[in-house]
Amino acid sequence: MNVSPSPQCLTPPTGILQVPPLHRANSAPIAPPIQLSLIVPTYNEGGNVGKLITVLSALLDPVLPQGYELIIVDDDSPDRTWALAQGYLPDYPQLRVMRRQGERGLSSAVIRGWQGAQGEILGVIDGDLQHPPEVLLELLAQVRQGADLAVASRHIDGGGVSDWSLARRILSRGAQLLGLVLLPRAVGRVSDPMSGYFLVRRSAIAARPLQPLGYKILIEVLGRGTLDRVAEVPYVFQEREAGDSKVTAQQYWDYLHHLLRLRLTTGRFQGVKQRLRFPVKRFLQFGLVGSSGLLVDMGVLYLLFDGLGWGLTRSAVLAAELAIVNNFIWNDRWTFREFSQRQRQRRKTLKRFLKFNSICGLGLVLKILILNVFFNQLSLNAYIANFLAIALVTLWNFWLSVRLGWRVTQQ
Ligand code: GDD
Ligand code: MN
């Protein structure tokens, strides 16, 4: 097969990764302007690319007749995905194929695609049909209603993953948690920052250098974009039917590296301002609730251990748990009420409770460690050491509760 270069075969842009602003020619348009440019990054997706092109075109043709482009960005796949895709060009006028040689990687492929795109709305979808195509229409509707970014999410009601092992779920959630701790303001804006399925307004990311690394292009968009309104649409991550996933251990390192780089290169000044605005009032409320918990803890311990003659460990564990329940109720109703009022469903409350439990559990481990360091290593008086350990752990618990416990995403 010998396909001669056509306008549908895009030359990969070179130089810095930066999406240009849109400037439409003034002359009368021959065809309707392109509104949506959807990038499909592919590497060895020969078994999927044909079906993907057919399904996506059938979906978009009625909604945006001649008003979209589907851009396959293939990294010179050994299975010749690019050539297979080019075979569809004559029958699919909205299709474009970019074959990259020399540069590689999922995130940069997406940006190179956007750089060669004409649409005001830029998007990305996986090339292996794991992202259900129909969701695209809902994402599009969100952007048309004013969202700057619309993300397909596995982690809101109606979303999910099909058949993931516990280990994979933990890894995925762990990566998200890491993102929340390192880049709370960017990553915390969506429930599924790992999503590789989203639409973004060109104007939100245009004319600034992007420096993504590895797989998680959305992190870069969240970190560097100007996003006033963010919307999320649920989706269920499908199983792969053809080909293999390209994820390796390298992607986890890239992700960590990417987070750290964003942390160091974005919003430094906002970071300082934010730190100066320490929520003193909320912290005092949190501290007061903590003191009431201490009373509950002592009271229950006295009742069970001294009163009923239970064993010390059993009594202490139950006392601590009841104190956590007490603290949760007050924090949820009082300290963080403006967050919990927005998420009052029983399931959401239970989720907050479980999160608070884990935060306190972690805090307890930390407290014992600190106490030991102060008492054994620094030879402080046991009560002073205990007091300092409680103060530090309260601060830590407070910080995690603000960042993770009572966090409300935009849904
Ligand atoms: N051009 C190009 N270059 N494409 C690539 C490369 C590359 O180096 N590596 C992977 N791809 C393409 C794959 O061919 C596929 O279409 C898509 O990127 C996703 O790659 P997978 O290897 O299938 O990733 P996954 O299924 O584990 O995870 C995907 O889904 C997650 C959930 O939404 C990724 O897209 C994640 O970013 C996404 O969050
Ligand atoms: Mn996949």
Coordinates of C-alpha atoms and ligand atoms in Angstrom, one line a residue:
M1 CA 0.0 0.0 0.0
N2 CA 1.4 3.4 -1.0
V3 CA -0.5 6.3 0.4
S4 CA 0.6 9.7 -1.1
P5 CA 0.8 12.5 1.4
S6 CA -2.5 14.4 1.7
P7 CA -3.6 17.4 3.8
Q8 CA -5.0 14.7 6.1
C9 CA -1.5 13.5 6.8
L10 CA -0.2 16.0 9.4
T11 CA 3.5 16.8 9.8
P12 CA 4.5 16.5 13.5
P13 CA 5.3 20.0 14.9
T14 CA 8.7 20.4 16.4
G15 CA 10.2 22.8 18.9
I16 CA 8.7 23.6 22.3
L17 CA 5.4 22.0 23.3
Q18 CA 3.0 24.9 23.1
V19 CA -0.5 25.2 21.7
P20 CA -1.0 28.3 19.5
P21 CA -4.0 30.5 20.1
L22 CA -6.7 30.2 17.4
H23 CA -6.7 32.6 14.5
R24 CA -9.2 31.9 11.9
A25 CA -8.6 33.2 8.4
N26 CA -10.9 36.2 7.4
S27 CA -11.7 34.8 3.9
A28 CA -15.1 33.2 3.5
P29 CA -14.8 29.6 4.8
I30 CA -15.2 26.8 2.3
A31 CA -16.2 24.3 4.9
P32 CA -17.7 24.9 8.4
P33 CA -14.9 25.7 10.9
I34 CA -13.6 22.9 13.0
Q35 CA -15.0 23.2 16.5
L36 CA -13.6 20.0 18.1
S37 CA -10.2 18.4 17.6
L38 CA -10.0 15.0 19.2
I39 CA -6.6 13.4 19.6
V40 CA -6.2 9.7 19.7
P41 CA -2.7 8.8 20.8
T42 CA -1.7 5.3 19.5
Y43 CA 1.1 2.9 19.9
N44 CA 0.6 -0.6 18.5
E45 CA -3.2 -0.3 18.3
G46 CA -3.5 -2.0 15.0
G47 CA -6.3 -4.2 16.4
N48 CA -8.3 -1.3 17.6
V49 CA -7.7 1.7 15.3
G50 CA -10.2 0.7 12.6
K51 CA -13.1 0.2 14.9
L52 CA -12.2 3.3 16.8
I53 CA -12.3 5.5 13.7
T54 CA -15.6 4.0 12.5
V55 CA -17.3 4.3 15.9
L56 CA -16.1 7.9 16.7
S57 CA -17.0 9.1 13.2
A58 CA -20.5 7.7 13.4
L59 CA -20.9 9.4 16.8
L60 CA -19.6 12.8 15.8
D61 CA -20.9 13.1 12.2
P62 CA -24.5 13.8 13.1
V63 CA -23.6 16.2 16.0
L64 CA -20.8 18.2 14.3
P65 CA -21.2 17.6 10.5
Q66 CA -17.7 18.6 9.1
G67 CA -17.1 20.5 12.3
Y68 CA -14.7 18.2 14.0
E69 CA -11.4 16.4 13.3
L70 CA -10.2 13.1 14.6
I71 CA -6.4 13.2 14.8
I72 CA -4.5 9.9 15.3
V73 CA -1.1 10.6 16.6
D74 CA 1.0 7.4 16.2
D75 CA 4.5 7.0 17.4
D76 CA 5.7 5.0 14.4
S77 CA 4.3 1.8 15.8
P78 CA 6.0 -1.4 14.7
D79 CA 2.6 -2.8 14.0
R80 CA 2.1 0.0 11.5
T81 CA -1.0 1.5 13.2
W82 CA -0.3 4.7 11.3
A83 CA -0.5 2.9 7.9
L84 CA -3.7 1.2 8.9
A85 CA -5.2 4.5 9.9
Q86 CA -4.1 6.2 6.7
G87 CA -6.0 3.5 4.8
Y88 CA -9.2 5.1 6.2
L89 CA -8.4 8.6 5.0
P90 CA -10.3 8.5 1.7
D91 CA -13.5 7.5 3.3
Y92 CA -13.3 9.6 6.4
P93 CA -12.7 13.3 5.5
Q94 CA -12.6 14.4 9.2
L95 CA -9.8 12.0 9.9
R96 CA -6.1 13.1 10.1
V97 CA -3.1 11.0 10.8
M98 CA 0.2 12.2 12.3
R99 CA 3.1 9.7 12.3
R100 CA 5.8 10.8 14.7
Q101 CA 9.3 9.5 14.2
G102 CA 12.0 10.5 16.7
E103 CA 9.8 11.7 19.5
R104 CA 7.9 9.4 21.7
G105 CA 5.5 9.3 24.7
L106 CA 1.8 9.6 25.4
S107 CA 1.6 13.1 26.8
S108 CA 3.8 14.7 24.1
A109 CA 1.9 12.9 21.4
V110 CA -1.3 14.5 22.7
I111 CA 0.2 18.0 22.7
R112 CA 1.8 17.6 19.2
G113 CA -1.7 16.6 18.1
W114 CA -3.2 19.8 19.6
Q115 CA -0.5 21.9 18.1
G116 CA -1.5 20.7 14.6
A117 CA -5.3 21.0 15.4
Q118 CA -7.7 23.6 14.3
G119 CA -10.5 23.3 16.8
E120 CA -11.4 25.7 19.6
I121 CA -12.2 22.6 21.8
L122 CA -9.3 20.2 22.2
G123 CA -9.7 16.7 23.5
V124 CA -8.1 13.3 24.0
I125 CA -9.4 9.7 24.1
D126 CA -7.4 6.5 24.4
G127 CA -7.0 4.5 21.2
D128 CA -7.9 1.1 22.6
L129 CA -11.7 1.5 23.2
Q130 CA -11.3 1.4 26.9
H131 CA -12.9 4.9 27.1
P132 CA -16.6 4.5 26.1
P133 CA -17.1 6.7 23.0
E134 CA -20.7 7.9 23.9
V135 CA -19.4 9.8 26.9
L136 CA -17.8 12.2 24.5
L137 CA -21.1 13.7 23.7
E138 CA -21.7 14.5 27.4
L139 CA -18.2 16.0 27.7
L140 CA -19.0 18.1 24.6
A141 CA -22.3 19.3 26.1
Q142 CA -20.5 20.4 29.3
V143 CA -18.0 22.5 27.4
R144 CA -20.8 24.0 25.3
Q145 CA -22.5 25.0 28.5
G146 CA -19.5 26.9 29.6
A147 CA -17.0 24.5 31.2
D148 CA -13.3 25.2 30.4
L149 CA -12.5 21.6 31.1
A150 CA -14.7 18.5 31.1
V151 CA -13.2 15.3 32.4
A152 CA -14.5 11.8 32.2
S153 CA -14.3 10.4 35.7
R154 CA -14.2 6.9 37.1
H155 CA -14.7 8.2 40.6
I156 CA -18.1 10.0 40.7
D157 CA -21.5 8.4 40.9
G158 CA -22.1 6.2 37.8
G159 CA -18.3 5.8 37.1
G160 CA -16.0 2.9 37.8
V161 CA -13.5 0.4 36.6
S162 CA -14.6 -3.0 35.1
D163 CA -12.4 -5.7 36.5
W164 CA -9.4 -4.3 38.3
S165 CA -7.4 -6.2 40.8
L166 CA -7.2 -4.8 44.3
A167 CA -3.5 -4.1 43.8
R168 CA -4.2 -2.0 40.7
R169 CA -7.0 0.0 42.5
I170 CA -4.7 0.7 45.4
L171 CA -1.9 1.8 43.1
S172 CA -4.2 4.1 41.2
R173 CA -5.7 5.6 44.4
G174 CA -2.3 5.9 46.0
A175 CA -1.0 7.9 43.0
Q176 CA -4.0 10.2 43.3
L177 CA -3.4 10.7 47.0
L178 CA 0.2 11.6 46.3
G179 CA -1.0 14.1 43.8
L180 CA -3.4 15.6 46.3
V181 CA -0.7 16.0 48.9
L182 CA 1.9 17.5 46.5
L183 CA -0.4 19.6 44.3
P184 CA -3.6 20.0 46.2
R185 CA -4.9 23.0 44.3
A186 CA -4.5 21.5 40.9
V187 CA -5.1 17.8 41.5
G188 CA -7.9 18.5 44.0
R189 CA -10.1 20.1 41.4
V190 CA -11.3 16.8 39.9
S191 CA -12.2 13.4 41.3
D192 CA -10.1 11.6 38.7
P193 CA -6.9 13.4 37.9
M194 CA -5.5 10.3 36.3
S195 CA -8.1 10.4 33.5
G196 CA -6.8 10.3 30.0
Y197 CA -10.3 11.2 28.6
F198 CA -11.2 14.9 28.6
L199 CA -12.0 18.1 26.6
V200 CA -10.4 21.4 27.2
R201 CA -10.9 24.9 25.7
R202 CA -7.9 25.9 23.6
S203 CA -8.0 29.3 25.2
A204 CA -7.4 27.7 28.6
I205 CA -4.0 26.2 27.7
A206 CA -2.9 28.2 24.6
A207 CA 0.3 30.2 24.4
R208 CA 2.2 28.8 27.3
P209 CA 4.9 26.2 27.2
L210 CA 3.7 22.8 28.5
Q211 CA 6.2 20.3 30.0
P212 CA 4.3 17.0 30.5
L213 CA 6.1 13.9 31.4
G214 CA 4.9 10.3 30.9
Y215 CA 1.3 9.4 30.9
K216 CA -0.7 12.0 32.9
I217 CA -1.4 14.8 30.6
L218 CA -4.4 16.0 32.6
I219 CA -2.1 16.8 35.5
E220 CA -0.3 19.3 33.2
V221 CA -3.6 20.8 32.1
L222 CA -4.8 21.2 35.6
G223 CA -1.4 22.6 36.8
R224 CA -0.8 25.1 34.0
G225 CA -4.3 25.8 32.5
T226 CA -6.5 28.8 33.3
L227 CA -9.6 26.9 34.3
D228 CA -12.6 28.8 35.7
R229 CA -15.1 26.1 35.3
V230 CA -14.4 22.4 35.5
A231 CA -17.1 19.7 34.9
E232 CA -17.0 15.9 35.3
V233 CA -18.9 13.2 33.6
P234 CA -18.9 9.6 34.9
Y235 CA -17.7 6.7 32.9
V236 CA -16.7 3.1 33.4
F237 CA -13.2 2.1 32.3
Q238 CA -13.7 -0.8 29.9
E239 CA -11.5 -3.9 29.5
R240 CA -9.1 -4.0 26.7
E241 CA -10.2 -6.3 23.9
A242 CA -7.2 -6.1 21.6
G243 CA -3.5 -5.2 22.1
D244 CA -1.7 -4.6 25.3
S245 CA -1.4 -1.8 27.8
K246 CA 1.9 0.2 27.6
V247 CA 2.1 1.0 31.3
T248 CA 5.4 0.1 32.9
A249 CA 7.1 0.9 36.2
Q250 CA 8.7 3.9 34.4
Q251 CA 5.3 5.6 34.2
Y252 CA 5.1 5.7 38.0
W253 CA 8.5 7.4 38.3
D254 CA 7.5 9.8 35.5
Y255 CA 4.4 10.6 37.4
L256 CA 6.2 11.5 40.6
H257 CA 8.7 13.5 38.7
H258 CA 6.0 15.3 36.8
L259 CA 4.2 16.2 40.1
L260 CA 7.4 17.5 41.7
R261 CA 8.2 19.6 38.6
L262 CA 4.7 21.2 38.6
R263 CA 5.0 21.8 42.3
L264 CA 8.2 23.7 41.8
T265 CA 7.3 25.6 38.7
T266 CA 3.7 26.7 39.2
G267 CA 1.8 29.0 41.6
R268 CA 4.7 29.5 43.9
F269 CA 3.4 32.9 45.1
Q270 CA -0.2 31.6 45.5
G271 CA 1.5 28.9 47.6
V272 CA 3.0 31.4 50.0
K273 CA -0.2 33.4 50.2
Q274 CA -2.1 30.3 50.9
R275 CA 0.3 29.3 53.7
L276 CA 0.0 32.7 55.3
R277 CA -3.7 32.4 55.3
F278 CA -3.6 29.6 57.8
P279 CA -7.3 28.8 58.9
V280 CA -6.8 29.8 62.5
K281 CA -10.5 29.7 63.4
R282 CA -11.0 26.3 61.9
F283 CA -7.9 25.0 63.6
L284 CA -9.2 26.2 67.0
Q285 CA -12.5 24.5 66.4
F286 CA -10.6 21.3 65.4
G287 CA -8.6 21.6 68.6
L288 CA -11.6 22.1 70.8
V289 CA -13.3 19.1 69.3
G290 CA -10.1 17.1 69.8
S291 CA -10.2 18.1 73.5
S292 CA -13.7 16.8 73.8
G293 CA -12.5 13.6 72.3
L294 CA -9.8 13.3 74.9
L295 CA -12.5 13.5 77.6
V296 CA -14.5 10.8 75.9
D297 CA -11.4 8.7 75.6
M298 CA -10.5 9.0 79.3
G299 CA -14.1 8.6 80.4
V300 CA -14.7 5.4 78.4
L301 CA -11.3 4.0 79.4
Y302 CA -12.1 4.6 83.1
L303 CA -15.6 2.9 82.7
L304 CA -14.3 -0.2 80.9
F305 CA -10.9 -0.7 82.5
D306 CA -11.6 0.4 86.1
G307 CA -15.4 -0.1 86.1
L308 CA -16.0 -3.3 84.1
G309 CA -12.5 -4.8 84.6
W310 CA -11.9 -5.2 80.8
G311 CA -8.3 -5.8 79.6
L312 CA -6.3 -2.6 79.0
T313 CA -5.8 -3.0 75.2
R314 CA -9.5 -3.8 74.6
S315 CA -10.6 -0.9 76.7
A316 CA -8.1 1.5 75.1
V317 CA -9.0 0.6 71.5
L318 CA -12.7 1.0 72.1
A319 CA -12.2 4.2 74.0
A320 CA -10.1 5.6 71.1
E321 CA -12.6 4.6 68.5
L322 CA -15.5 6.2 70.4
A323 CA -13.4 9.4 70.7
I324 CA -12.9 9.3 66.9
V325 CA -16.7 8.9 66.4
N326 CA -17.2 11.8 68.8
N327 CA -14.7 14.0 67.0
F328 CA -16.0 13.1 63.6
I329 CA -19.6 14.1 64.5
W330 CA -18.5 17.5 65.8
N331 CA -16.0 18.2 63.0
D332 CA -18.6 17.2 60.4
R333 CA -21.4 19.3 62.0
W334 CA -19.3 22.2 63.1
T335 CA -15.7 22.6 62.0
F336 CA -16.2 21.6 58.4
R337 CA -19.9 22.2 58.1
E338 CA -19.9 24.2 54.9
F339 CA -18.3 21.1 53.2
S340 CA -20.5 18.5 54.7
Q341 CA -23.6 20.4 54.1
R342 CA -22.9 20.1 50.4
Q343 CA -22.5 16.4 50.6
R344 CA -25.1 15.1 53.0
Q345 CA -26.0 11.7 51.4
R346 CA -25.4 8.9 53.8
R347 CA -22.8 7.2 51.6
K348 CA -20.8 10.4 51.4
T349 CA -20.9 10.9 55.1
L350 CA -19.8 7.3 55.7
K351 CA -16.9 7.9 53.3
R352 CA -15.9 11.0 55.2
F353 CA -16.1 9.0 58.4
L354 CA -13.9 6.3 57.0
K355 CA -11.4 8.8 55.8
F356 CA -11.3 10.5 59.2
N357 CA -10.7 7.1 60.8
S358 CA -7.7 6.5 58.6
I359 CA -6.3 9.9 59.2
C360 CA -6.6 9.4 63.0
G361 CA -5.2 5.9 62.7
L362 CA -2.2 7.3 60.9
G363 CA -2.0 10.0 63.5
L364 CA -1.8 7.5 66.3
V365 CA 1.1 5.7 64.7
L366 CA 2.8 9.0 64.2
K367 CA 2.1 10.1 67.8
I368 CA 3.7 6.9 69.2
L369 CA 6.8 7.5 67.0
I370 CA 7.2 11.1 68.0
L371 CA 6.6 10.3 71.7
N372 CA 9.4 7.7 71.5
V373 CA 11.8 10.1 69.8
F374 CA 11.1 12.9 72.3
F375 CA 11.2 10.6 75.3
N376 CA 13.9 8.0 74.4
Q377 CA 16.2 10.0 72.1
L378 CA 15.8 13.5 73.4
S379 CA 15.2 12.5 77.0
L380 CA 12.3 14.9 77.5
N381 CA 10.0 14.5 80.4
A382 CA 7.3 11.9 79.5
Y383 CA 4.4 14.3 80.0
I384 CA 6.0 17.1 78.1
A385 CA 6.9 14.7 75.3
N386 CA 3.3 13.4 75.3
F387 CA 2.0 16.9 75.1
L388 CA 4.3 17.9 72.2
A389 CA 3.4 14.7 70.4
I390 CA -0.3 15.4 70.8
A391 CA 0.2 19.0 69.5
L392 CA 2.2 18.0 66.5
V393 CA -0.2 15.1 65.6
T394 CA -3.2 17.4 66.0
L395 CA -1.6 19.8 63.5
W396 CA -0.9 16.9 61.1
N397 CA -4.4 15.5 61.5
F398 CA -5.9 18.9 60.9
W399 CA -3.8 19.4 57.8
L400 CA -4.9 16.0 56.3
S401 CA -8.5 16.6 57.3
V402 CA -8.5 19.9 55.4
R403 CA -6.7 18.5 52.4
L404 CA -8.3 15.1 52.2
G405 CA -11.0 14.5 54.7
W406 CA -13.5 17.3 54.0
R407 CA -12.5 18.0 50.4
V408 CA -15.3 18.6 48.0
T409 CA -14.8 18.1 44.3
Q410 CA -16.7 20.1 41.8
Q411 CA -19.4 17.5 41.2
Ligands
GDD1 N1 1.4 8.1 20.5 C1 1.6 7.3 21.6 N2 2.9 7.2 22.2 N3 0.6 6.7 22.2 C2 0.8 6.0 23.3 C3 2.0 5.8 23.9 C4 3.1 6.5 23.3 O1 4.3 6.4 23.7 N4 1.9 5.0 25.0 C5 0.6 4.7 25.1 N5 -0.1 5.3 24.0 C6 -1.5 5.2 23.7 C7 -2.1 3.8 23.7 O2 -1.9 3.2 22.4 C8 -3.5 4.0 24.1 O3 -4.3 4.4 23.0 C9 -3.4 5.1 25.1 O4 -2.2 5.8 24.8 C10 -3.5 4.6 26.5 O5 -2.4 3.7 26.8 P1 -2.6 2.3 27.6 O6 -1.3 1.7 27.7 O7 -3.8 1.6 27.0 O8 -3.0 2.9 29.0 P2 -3.9 2.4 30.2 O9 -5.1 1.7 29.6 O10 -3.2 1.8 31.2 O11 -4.4 3.8 30.8 C11 -5.0 4.8 30.1 O12 -6.3 5.0 30.7 C12 -6.3 5.7 31.9 C13 -7.7 5.9 32.5 O13 -8.5 6.8 31.8 C14 -4.2 6.1 30.0 O14 -4.7 6.9 29.0 C15 -4.3 6.9 31.2 O15 -3.8 8.2 30.9 C16 -5.8 7.0 31.6 O16 -5.9 7.8 32.8
MN2 MN -5.6 1.3 27.8

